[in-house]
Amino acid sequence: MLSAVRSATTTVRAAGNQAAGLFAAAKGVARKAGSAEALVGGSRALSHHAPGSTSVGILAASVYVPKRFVEMSELEQVDGARAGKDLTGKYTKGLGQDQMGFVSDVEDINSILMNALDKLLLDYEIDPKEIGRVEVGTETFVDKSKSSKTHLHALLGDNTDIEGATVMNACYGGTAALLNSAAWVESSVWDGRYAVVVTGDIAVYEPGPARPTGGCGAVAFLVGPDAPLAMIPRRHTHSSDVTDFYKPHPMSEYPVVDGKLSQTCYLRALDSAYNGMVDRTAKGSDAVLTLRDMGANWLFHSPYNKLVQQSLRRLHLLDAARFVAHGKPVPESHAALAEWAAALQTPEGVVKSYTDRDLDKILSQVDPAAYADLVADGDWISKRIGNSYAAALHVNTCALIEERGQDLLDQNVMAFSYGSGAIATQFGYTGREPLHGRFSLERMQETLRARDTLDARVKASVDEFEASLSQRESTYGRADFVPLGSQDDVWQGCWRLKQVKADGSRVYDRS
Ligand code: ACO
């Protein structure tokens, strides 16, 4: 089925409409040139935008997910049996995850990013000549010098005039690439072409408590002016030096992680970035803005869903504390938090609040509809693929677009990005109707089809999942090998790692 939909005679658009054909790109499929509207007389300048463009943001989006996944309910049973403990509910309810995507050694970060970009170009009929910048965000490295961005040239034809490189800062790389790309489009050197952000990661942990918070996925965004999802010209960043999660061992794919510290660092960064963004939005007025004032939709970096739930709840606490800081009474809706809101006015109270289990129980009773109202439409991909590190927030953006489409018009979408080490930014988008018709929320909604892809995946047993991770361990960092994984591990027609030569260079082809 998957191979059949992508014959050489299939038009690009039709291929994009096949229910299960999402990752069945085949060699020889002709790419249509960009629309006449976008290219002026064959030159590379877009006709309707001057440098210094406004409403810069996401014009088009694609998601790549691995073909295979493991059920978290099965993983918690097997891990529990091995540890001689009952772990029923720990990964599903405790971490809030349903499934976890994974790849064997037949995929590496370069092939994964190529697949995300391939799908973007194909599904939206983008000619590589229309692109002036490609920036990659990832923390998965297979080479200390040759950047993943350079491998993407396999898809960019003879266009060599393409700015951009690979950005790394744990799970923040995709956001850094997005902010850089938007800045390029807004800058005086912008030449009218599109920027593309490609971000993704293979998140794998050694056996132990962190392993169920792994995952894999990638996203490609087309960035330009007059965007249906335009970036709000205001944001706030929290950057610091913490050692919560890092990868110091070149011969291991696994990070060193202090799980509890990473949770606190995440929440501390959220406090700072969210409060800063609220202050910037209030612009010195006396108004006390709350999370529902800030955005009708909320997206978070999502290592696992429970942390997303806890993050949203924490924003209620920060809102209550802001009323106290402004000398105003805590509103009735947040009355249960009055004591904690007062405690948050001291550094000791803030520290205690990060780990206090009683506070978590109180928070879960405040505005209980908030999660369903504000977050649930953007959480369903990451609950089924797990953490995709640099892509995690952006996968959620795609989930929201696919779920809501045109309903996002005139709505603010708040996005919180966190990368260990650490840097975090609270930023946002506004849904809008573009002045020109090539890209729209509706087109993205129709084109993404990530739910179809998730449903078309192959379920693997826990044994198969572990065998794939062992396989990755055995070839990681090595040269002169052909991947041990099966061709069937990869979607038909997709890019895969064919060989690592004796000199360490990598060769890719399509499965
Ligand atoms: N049924 C239901 N819930 C359960 C069960 C059960 N049987 N057992 C445990 N739980 C709950 C716990 O109460 C806890 O929930 P809480 O947070 O509401 O208290 C949750 O499941 C997790 O249990 P813990 O005992 O806290 O889990 P553990 O310490 O074993 O590991 C952790 C969790 C720290 C997240 C680990 O998986 C990890 O280190 N992951 C990688 C680090 C990470 O993702 N950090 C996030 C930010 S940085 C980044 O993105 C990489």
Coordinates of C-alpha atoms and ligand atoms in Angstrom, one line a residue:
M1 CA 0.0 0.0 0.0
L2 CA 2.6 2.5 1.0
S3 CA 4.8 1.8 -2.0
A4 CA 1.9 1.8 -4.4
V5 CA 0.8 5.3 -3.7
R6 CA 4.0 6.9 -4.8
S7 CA 4.6 5.8 -8.3
A8 CA 6.5 8.0 -10.7
T9 CA 3.3 8.9 -12.4
T10 CA 1.5 10.0 -9.3
T11 CA 1.3 13.7 -9.1
V12 CA 2.8 15.4 -6.1
R13 CA -0.5 16.7 -4.8
A14 CA -2.3 13.4 -5.2
A15 CA 0.4 11.6 -3.4
G16 CA -0.1 14.1 -0.6
N17 CA -3.7 13.1 -0.4
Q18 CA -3.2 9.4 0.0
A19 CA -4.3 8.3 3.4
A20 CA -1.4 6.1 4.2
G21 CA 1.1 7.5 1.7
L22 CA 2.7 10.0 4.0
F23 CA 6.2 8.6 4.0
A24 CA 6.2 6.9 0.6
A25 CA 8.3 9.3 -1.3
A26 CA 9.9 7.6 -4.2
K27 CA 12.8 8.4 -6.5
G28 CA 11.8 10.1 -9.7
V29 CA 8.7 11.9 -8.5
A30 CA 8.6 15.2 -10.3
R31 CA 8.4 18.3 -8.2
K32 CA 6.4 21.1 -9.6
A33 CA 8.0 24.5 -9.7
G34 CA 6.7 27.1 -7.3
S35 CA 3.6 29.0 -8.2
A36 CA 3.9 31.9 -10.6
E37 CA 2.6 34.1 -7.8
A38 CA 5.6 33.2 -5.7
L39 CA 8.4 33.7 -8.3
V40 CA 8.7 37.0 -10.2
G41 CA 9.7 36.4 -13.8
G42 CA 12.0 33.6 -12.8
S43 CA 13.9 35.8 -10.4
R44 CA 14.0 34.7 -6.8
A45 CA 12.2 37.6 -5.2
L46 CA 8.7 37.2 -4.0
S47 CA 6.5 39.8 -5.7
H48 CA 4.5 40.9 -2.8
H49 CA 6.9 41.3 0.0
A50 CA 9.7 43.7 0.6
P51 CA 12.6 43.1 3.0
G52 CA 11.6 43.9 6.5
S53 CA 8.4 41.8 6.0
T54 CA 5.7 41.4 8.7
S55 CA 3.6 38.6 9.9
V56 CA 6.6 36.2 9.6
G57 CA 5.9 32.7 10.8
I58 CA 4.9 29.2 9.7
L59 CA 3.6 28.9 6.1
A60 CA 3.7 25.1 5.8
A61 CA 4.6 22.2 8.1
S62 CA 5.4 18.5 7.9
V63 CA 6.0 15.8 10.5
Y64 CA 8.1 12.6 10.3
V65 CA 7.6 9.8 12.8
P66 CA 9.3 6.4 13.0
K67 CA 7.4 3.5 11.5
R68 CA 7.6 1.4 14.7
F69 CA 6.4 2.1 18.2
V70 CA 6.1 0.3 21.5
E71 CA 3.0 0.5 23.8
M72 CA 3.8 2.1 27.1
S73 CA 1.3 -0.2 28.9
E74 CA 3.4 -3.2 27.7
L75 CA 6.7 -1.6 28.6
E76 CA 5.6 -0.8 32.1
Q77 CA 4.5 -4.5 32.6
V78 CA 7.8 -5.9 31.3
D79 CA 10.0 -3.4 33.2
G80 CA 7.9 -4.1 36.3
A81 CA 8.3 -7.9 36.0
R82 CA 12.0 -7.5 35.6
A83 CA 12.4 -5.2 38.6
G84 CA 10.1 -7.4 40.7
K85 CA 7.7 -4.4 41.2
D86 CA 4.2 -3.6 40.0
L87 CA 4.7 -0.7 37.6
T88 CA 1.2 -0.8 36.3
G89 CA 0.2 2.8 35.5
K90 CA 3.6 4.3 36.0
Y91 CA 4.4 5.1 32.3
T92 CA 0.8 5.5 31.2
K93 CA -0.8 7.5 34.0
G94 CA 2.3 8.5 35.9
L95 CA 4.2 9.9 32.9
G96 CA 1.1 10.4 30.8
Q97 CA 2.5 8.6 27.7
D98 CA 0.6 6.2 25.4
Q99 CA 3.3 5.0 23.0
M100 CA 6.9 5.6 22.1
G101 CA 8.4 5.7 18.6
F102 CA 11.8 4.3 18.0
V103 CA 14.2 3.5 15.2
S104 CA 16.8 0.8 14.5
D105 CA 20.3 1.6 13.2
V106 CA 19.0 1.8 9.7
E107 CA 17.9 5.3 10.4
D108 CA 20.1 8.1 11.8
I109 CA 19.4 11.8 12.4
N110 CA 20.3 12.8 8.9
S111 CA 17.9 10.4 7.2
I112 CA 15.2 11.4 9.6
L113 CA 15.6 15.1 8.9
M114 CA 15.8 14.3 5.1
N115 CA 12.4 12.6 5.4
A116 CA 10.8 15.6 7.2
L117 CA 12.2 18.0 4.5
D118 CA 11.3 15.7 1.7
K119 CA 7.7 15.6 2.8
L120 CA 7.5 19.3 3.2
L121 CA 8.8 20.0 -0.3
L122 CA 6.7 17.3 -1.9
D123 CA 3.4 18.0 -0.1
Y124 CA 3.4 21.7 -0.6
E125 CA 5.0 21.7 -4.1
I126 CA 8.0 23.8 -3.1
D127 CA 10.8 24.2 -5.6
P128 CA 14.2 24.1 -3.9
K129 CA 15.0 27.4 -5.8
E130 CA 12.5 29.2 -3.7
I131 CA 14.5 28.5 -0.6
G132 CA 17.3 30.8 0.7
R133 CA 17.9 29.4 4.1
V134 CA 17.8 26.0 5.7
E135 CA 18.5 25.7 9.4
V136 CA 18.6 22.5 11.4
G137 CA 17.9 22.1 15.2
T138 CA 19.0 18.9 16.7
E139 CA 21.1 17.4 19.6
T140 CA 21.6 14.1 17.8
F141 CA 25.0 14.1 16.3
V142 CA 26.8 11.5 14.1
D143 CA 29.7 13.8 13.1
K144 CA 31.5 16.4 15.0
S145 CA 32.0 18.7 12.0
K146 CA 29.8 17.7 9.0
S147 CA 26.5 19.2 9.9
S148 CA 23.1 17.6 9.3
K149 CA 22.1 20.6 7.3
T150 CA 24.7 19.7 4.6
H151 CA 23.1 16.3 4.1
L152 CA 19.8 18.0 3.3
H153 CA 21.4 19.2 0.0
A154 CA 20.4 15.8 -1.4
L155 CA 16.9 17.3 -1.7
L156 CA 17.8 20.8 -2.7
G157 CA 18.8 20.3 -6.3
D158 CA 21.5 22.6 -7.7
N159 CA 20.7 25.5 -5.4
T160 CA 23.9 26.2 -3.5
D161 CA 22.9 29.7 -2.3
I162 CA 21.4 28.5 0.9
E163 CA 22.3 30.1 4.3
G164 CA 21.9 28.2 7.6
A165 CA 23.7 25.6 9.6
T166 CA 22.9 23.2 12.5
V167 CA 22.1 24.7 15.9
M168 CA 22.5 22.7 19.1
N169 CA 21.2 23.3 22.6
A170 CA 19.5 20.2 23.8
C171 CA 15.8 20.3 23.1
Y172 CA 16.0 24.0 22.2
G173 CA 17.8 23.7 18.8
G174 CA 14.5 23.7 16.8
T175 CA 13.3 26.9 18.4
A176 CA 16.7 28.5 17.9
A177 CA 16.6 27.6 14.3
L178 CA 13.0 29.0 14.0
L179 CA 13.9 32.3 15.7
N180 CA 17.0 32.7 13.5
S181 CA 15.1 31.9 10.4
A182 CA 12.3 34.4 11.2
A183 CA 14.9 37.0 12.0
W184 CA 16.5 36.4 8.6
V185 CA 13.1 36.9 6.8
E186 CA 12.6 40.1 8.8
S187 CA 16.2 41.4 8.2
S188 CA 17.6 43.9 5.6
V189 CA 19.5 41.1 3.9
W190 CA 16.4 39.0 3.2
D191 CA 16.1 38.4 -0.6
G192 CA 12.5 37.2 -0.8
R193 CA 13.1 33.5 -0.6
Y194 CA 11.7 31.2 2.0
A195 CA 13.5 29.8 5.0
V196 CA 13.1 26.2 6.1
V197 CA 13.5 24.9 9.6
V198 CA 14.2 21.2 10.0
T199 CA 14.3 19.8 13.5
G200 CA 14.3 16.4 15.1
D201 CA 16.0 14.0 17.4
I202 CA 16.4 10.4 18.3
A203 CA 15.8 10.4 22.1
V204 CA 17.2 7.2 23.7
Y205 CA 18.2 6.5 27.2
E206 CA 20.1 3.7 28.8
P207 CA 17.9 1.1 30.7
G208 CA 16.5 2.7 33.8
P209 CA 13.9 5.3 34.8
A210 CA 14.6 7.7 32.0
R211 CA 14.2 5.1 29.2
P212 CA 10.4 5.4 29.0
T213 CA 10.8 9.1 28.3
G214 CA 12.5 8.5 25.0
G215 CA 11.0 8.8 21.6
C216 CA 11.7 10.1 18.1
G217 CA 10.3 12.5 15.5
A218 CA 11.1 15.4 13.2
V219 CA 9.4 18.5 11.9
A220 CA 10.0 20.7 8.9
F221 CA 8.5 24.3 8.8
L222 CA 8.5 26.6 5.8
V223 CA 9.0 30.1 7.2
G224 CA 8.2 33.4 5.5
P225 CA 6.1 36.5 5.6
D226 CA 2.3 36.8 5.5
A227 CA 2.1 33.5 7.4
P228 CA -1.1 31.8 8.5
L229 CA 0.7 31.2 11.9
A230 CA 2.5 34.4 12.4
M231 CA 5.0 34.8 15.3
I232 CA 3.9 37.4 17.9
P233 CA 6.6 40.1 17.9
R234 CA 7.3 39.6 21.6
R235 CA 8.9 36.9 23.6
H236 CA 10.9 36.3 26.8
T237 CA 13.9 34.0 27.3
H238 CA 15.5 32.4 30.4
S239 CA 19.1 31.3 29.8
S240 CA 21.3 29.9 32.6
D241 CA 24.1 27.4 33.3
V242 CA 22.7 24.1 34.8
T243 CA 23.9 20.5 34.5
D244 CA 20.6 18.7 34.3
F245 CA 21.0 16.7 31.1
Y246 CA 24.1 16.4 28.9
K247 CA 25.9 14.1 26.5
P248 CA 29.6 14.1 27.5
H249 CA 30.5 10.6 26.2
P250 CA 31.2 10.6 22.4
M251 CA 31.0 6.8 22.1
S252 CA 27.5 6.6 23.7
E253 CA 24.2 7.8 22.3
Y254 CA 22.8 8.1 25.8
P255 CA 22.7 11.3 27.8
V256 CA 23.7 11.7 31.4
V257 CA 20.5 12.9 33.1
D258 CA 19.6 14.0 36.6
G259 CA 15.8 13.5 36.1
K260 CA 14.6 15.3 39.2
L261 CA 16.9 18.3 38.6
S262 CA 15.8 18.5 35.0
Q263 CA 12.2 18.8 36.2
T264 CA 13.0 21.6 38.5
C265 CA 15.2 23.4 35.9
Y266 CA 12.3 23.1 33.4
L267 CA 9.8 24.6 35.9
R268 CA 12.2 27.3 37.0
A269 CA 12.7 28.3 33.3
L270 CA 9.0 28.2 32.8
D271 CA 8.5 30.6 35.7
S272 CA 11.0 33.1 34.4
A273 CA 10.0 32.9 30.7
Y274 CA 6.2 33.0 31.3
N275 CA 6.4 35.9 33.9
G276 CA 8.6 37.8 31.6
M277 CA 6.3 37.3 28.6
V278 CA 3.3 38.4 30.7
D279 CA 5.0 41.5 31.8
R280 CA 6.0 42.4 28.3
T281 CA 2.5 41.9 27.1
A282 CA 1.0 44.0 30.0
K283 CA 3.5 46.7 28.9
G284 CA 3.7 48.3 32.4
S285 CA -0.1 48.6 32.8
D286 CA -1.8 47.7 36.0
A287 CA -3.7 44.8 34.4
V288 CA -3.0 41.4 35.8
L289 CA -3.0 39.0 32.8
T290 CA -3.6 35.3 33.3
L291 CA -2.8 32.3 31.1
R292 CA -6.3 32.4 29.5
D293 CA -5.7 36.1 28.6
M294 CA -2.4 35.2 27.0
G295 CA -3.5 32.4 24.7
A296 CA -6.4 30.3 23.7
N297 CA -4.0 27.5 23.0
W298 CA -0.9 26.4 24.9
L299 CA 2.0 24.4 23.6
F300 CA 4.9 23.2 25.8
H301 CA 8.1 21.3 25.3
S302 CA 6.9 17.8 26.0
P303 CA 9.5 15.2 27.3
Y304 CA 6.4 13.3 28.7
N305 CA 2.9 14.4 29.1
K306 CA 2.7 14.6 32.9
L307 CA 5.3 17.4 32.8
V308 CA 3.1 19.3 30.4
Q309 CA 0.1 18.9 32.7
Q310 CA 2.2 20.1 35.6
S311 CA 3.5 23.0 33.6
L312 CA 0.0 24.2 32.8
R313 CA -1.0 23.9 36.4
R314 CA 2.0 25.9 37.5
L315 CA 0.9 28.8 35.3
H316 CA -2.2 29.1 37.6
L317 CA 0.1 29.4 40.5
L318 CA 2.2 32.1 38.8
D319 CA -1.0 33.9 37.9
A320 CA -2.2 33.8 41.5
A321 CA 1.3 35.1 42.7
R322 CA 1.1 37.9 40.2
F323 CA -2.2 39.2 41.8
V324 CA -0.4 39.2 45.2
A325 CA 2.6 41.0 43.7
H326 CA 0.3 43.7 42.3
G327 CA -1.3 44.1 45.7
K328 CA -4.6 42.7 44.4
P329 CA -6.8 40.0 45.9
V330 CA -6.4 36.5 44.5
P331 CA -9.5 35.9 42.4
E332 CA -12.2 33.5 43.6
S333 CA -11.2 31.0 40.8
H334 CA -7.6 30.8 42.3
A335 CA -8.6 31.2 46.0
A336 CA -7.2 27.7 46.9
L337 CA -3.8 29.0 45.9
A338 CA -3.8 32.2 48.1
E339 CA -1.4 30.8 50.7
W340 CA 1.0 29.5 48.1
A341 CA 0.7 32.7 46.1
A342 CA 1.9 34.6 49.2
A343 CA 4.7 32.0 49.7
L344 CA 5.9 32.6 46.1
Q345 CA 6.9 36.1 47.0
T346 CA 10.0 34.7 48.8
P347 CA 12.8 32.7 47.2
E348 CA 12.4 29.9 49.8
G349 CA 8.7 29.6 48.9
V350 CA 9.5 29.3 45.2
V351 CA 12.1 26.6 45.8
K352 CA 9.6 24.6 48.0
S353 CA 6.9 24.9 45.4
Y354 CA 8.9 22.9 42.8
T355 CA 8.7 19.6 44.7
D356 CA 5.8 20.0 47.1
R357 CA 3.3 17.2 46.5
D358 CA 0.5 18.9 48.4
L359 CA 0.7 21.9 46.2
D360 CA 0.4 19.6 43.1
K361 CA -2.8 18.2 44.6
I362 CA -4.2 21.8 45.2
L363 CA -3.2 22.9 41.7
S364 CA -5.0 19.9 40.1
Q365 CA -8.3 21.4 41.5
V366 CA -7.8 24.9 40.0
D367 CA -9.5 25.5 36.7
P368 CA -9.7 21.7 35.9
A369 CA -11.1 22.4 32.4
A370 CA -7.9 24.3 31.4
Y371 CA -6.0 21.3 30.1
A372 CA -8.8 20.2 27.8
D373 CA -9.6 23.8 26.7
L374 CA -6.0 25.0 26.1
V375 CA -3.6 22.1 25.7
A376 CA -5.2 18.8 24.6
D377 CA -5.6 19.7 20.9
G378 CA -1.8 20.0 20.7
D379 CA -0.6 17.1 22.8
W380 CA -1.7 14.0 20.9
I381 CA 1.3 13.4 18.6
S382 CA 3.9 13.6 21.4
K383 CA 1.8 11.3 23.6
R384 CA 2.2 8.7 20.8
I385 CA 5.8 9.2 19.7
G386 CA 7.4 10.3 23.0
N387 CA 10.1 12.9 23.4
S388 CA 11.5 14.1 20.1
Y389 CA 13.8 16.6 22.0
A390 CA 14.4 19.6 19.6
A391 CA 11.2 18.8 17.7
A392 CA 9.0 18.1 20.7
L393 CA 7.4 21.6 21.0
H394 CA 7.1 21.8 17.2
V395 CA 5.5 18.4 16.8
N396 CA 2.8 19.8 19.2
T397 CA 2.4 22.9 17.0
C398 CA 1.7 20.5 14.1
A399 CA -0.8 18.5 16.2
L400 CA -2.7 21.7 17.0
I401 CA -2.8 22.9 13.4
E402 CA -4.1 19.5 12.3
E403 CA -6.7 19.4 15.0
R404 CA -7.9 23.0 14.7
G405 CA -7.0 24.4 11.3
Q406 CA -9.0 27.5 10.5
D407 CA -10.4 27.6 14.0
L408 CA -7.0 29.1 15.0
L409 CA -7.8 32.3 13.1
D410 CA -7.4 35.4 15.3
Q411 CA -6.4 33.2 18.2
N412 CA -3.1 33.4 20.1
V413 CA -1.1 30.2 20.5
M414 CA 1.5 30.4 23.4
A415 CA 4.6 28.2 23.0
F416 CA 7.1 27.3 25.7
S417 CA 10.4 25.8 24.5
Y418 CA 13.0 24.3 27.0
G419 CA 16.4 22.9 26.3
S420 CA 18.5 21.5 29.1
G421 CA 21.7 23.2 30.0
A422 CA 19.6 25.4 29.8
I423 CA 17.7 27.9 27.7
A424 CA 14.0 28.4 27.4
T425 CA 11.8 30.9 25.6
Q426 CA 8.1 31.8 25.9
F427 CA 6.9 33.0 22.6
G428 CA 3.7 32.8 20.6
Y429 CA 1.8 32.8 17.3
T430 CA -1.4 34.3 16.0
G431 CA -3.6 32.5 13.5
R432 CA -4.4 34.7 10.5
E433 CA -5.8 34.6 7.0
P434 CA -2.8 35.4 4.7
L435 CA -3.3 38.1 2.1
H436 CA -2.0 35.8 -0.6
G437 CA -3.4 32.4 -1.2
R438 CA -0.7 29.8 -1.5
F439 CA -0.5 28.8 2.2
S440 CA -3.2 28.7 4.8
L441 CA -4.1 27.0 8.1
E442 CA -6.6 25.0 6.1
R443 CA -4.0 23.7 3.7
M444 CA -1.7 22.7 6.5
Q445 CA -4.6 21.0 8.3
E446 CA -5.4 19.0 5.2
T447 CA -1.8 18.2 4.4
L448 CA -0.2 17.2 7.7
R449 CA -2.2 14.0 8.2
A450 CA -0.1 13.0 11.2
R451 CA -2.9 11.0 12.8
D452 CA -3.2 8.8 9.7
T453 CA 0.5 8.2 9.8
L454 CA 0.4 7.4 13.5
D455 CA -2.4 4.9 12.9
A456 CA -0.5 3.3 10.0
R457 CA 2.6 2.5 12.2
V458 CA 3.6 -1.0 13.1
K459 CA 3.4 -2.0 16.8
A460 CA 6.6 -3.7 18.0
S461 CA 6.9 -5.9 21.1
V462 CA 9.0 -4.8 24.0
D463 CA 11.6 -7.4 23.0
E464 CA 11.8 -5.9 19.5
F465 CA 12.1 -2.4 20.9
E466 CA 15.0 -3.4 23.1
A467 CA 16.7 -5.4 20.3
S468 CA 16.6 -2.2 18.2
L469 CA 18.2 -0.2 20.9
S470 CA 20.9 -2.8 21.5
Q471 CA 21.5 -2.8 17.7
R472 CA 22.0 1.0 17.8
E473 CA 24.4 0.6 20.7
S474 CA 26.5 -1.9 18.8
T475 CA 27.0 0.2 15.7
Y476 CA 27.0 3.7 17.4
G477 CA 30.2 5.6 16.7
R478 CA 31.6 2.9 14.5
A479 CA 32.8 3.1 10.9
D480 CA 32.9 0.5 8.1
F481 CA 29.5 -1.1 8.6
V482 CA 26.2 -1.8 7.0
P483 CA 23.3 -1.2 9.4
L484 CA 22.0 -4.4 11.0
G485 CA 18.4 -3.2 11.1
S486 CA 15.9 -4.5 8.5
Q487 CA 14.7 -2.4 5.5
D488 CA 11.2 -3.2 6.9
D489 CA 12.0 -0.9 9.9
V490 CA 11.6 2.1 7.6
W491 CA 8.6 3.5 5.8
Q492 CA 8.6 2.4 2.2
G493 CA 10.3 5.0 -0.1
C494 CA 11.9 6.9 2.8
W495 CA 15.5 7.8 3.3
R496 CA 17.6 5.5 5.3
L497 CA 21.2 4.9 6.2
K498 CA 22.7 2.5 3.7
Q499 CA 26.3 2.3 4.9
V500 CA 29.0 3.9 7.0
K501 CA 32.2 3.7 5.0
A502 CA 35.6 2.8 6.4
D503 CA 36.5 6.6 6.5
G504 CA 33.3 7.2 8.5
S505 CA 31.4 9.0 5.8
R506 CA 27.7 8.1 5.5
V507 CA 25.7 6.9 2.5
Y508 CA 21.9 7.2 2.2
D509 CA 19.3 5.8 -0.1
R510 CA 15.6 5.3 -0.1
S511 CA 14.1 2.0 1.2
Ligands
ACO1 N1 0.7 4.4 38.7 C1 0.5 5.8 38.4 N2 1.4 6.7 38.6 C2 2.7 6.3 39.1 C3 3.0 5.0 39.3 C4 1.9 4.0 39.2 N3 2.1 2.7 39.4 N4 4.2 4.9 39.8 C5 4.7 6.2 39.7 N5 3.8 7.0 39.3 C6 3.9 8.4 39.1 C7 4.7 9.2 40.1 O1 3.9 9.6 41.2 C8 5.2 10.4 39.3 O2 4.1 11.3 39.1 P1 4.2 12.8 39.7 O3 5.3 13.5 38.9 O4 2.9 13.3 39.6 O5 4.6 12.6 41.2 C9 5.4 9.8 37.9 O6 4.6 8.6 37.9 C10 6.8 9.4 37.6 O7 7.3 8.6 38.7 P2 8.7 8.9 39.4 O8 8.9 7.9 40.5 O9 8.8 10.4 39.7 O10 9.6 8.6 38.1 P3 11.1 8.3 38.0 O11 11.8 9.1 39.1 O12 11.4 6.9 38.0 O13 11.5 9.0 36.6 C11 11.8 11.0 35.3 C12 10.8 10.1 36.0 C13 12.6 11.7 36.3 C14 11.0 11.9 34.4 C15 12.7 10.1 34.4 O14 11.9 9.4 33.5 C16 13.8 10.9 33.7 O15 14.8 11.1 34.2 N6 13.5 11.2 32.4 C17 14.4 12.0 31.6 C18 14.5 13.5 32.0 C19 13.4 14.3 31.5 O16 12.7 14.0 30.6 N7 13.3 15.6 32.0 C20 12.4 16.5 31.6 C21 13.0 17.9 31.1 S1 14.5 17.8 30.3 C22 14.2 16.9 28.8 O17 13.4 17.2 28.0 C23 15.1 15.8 28.5

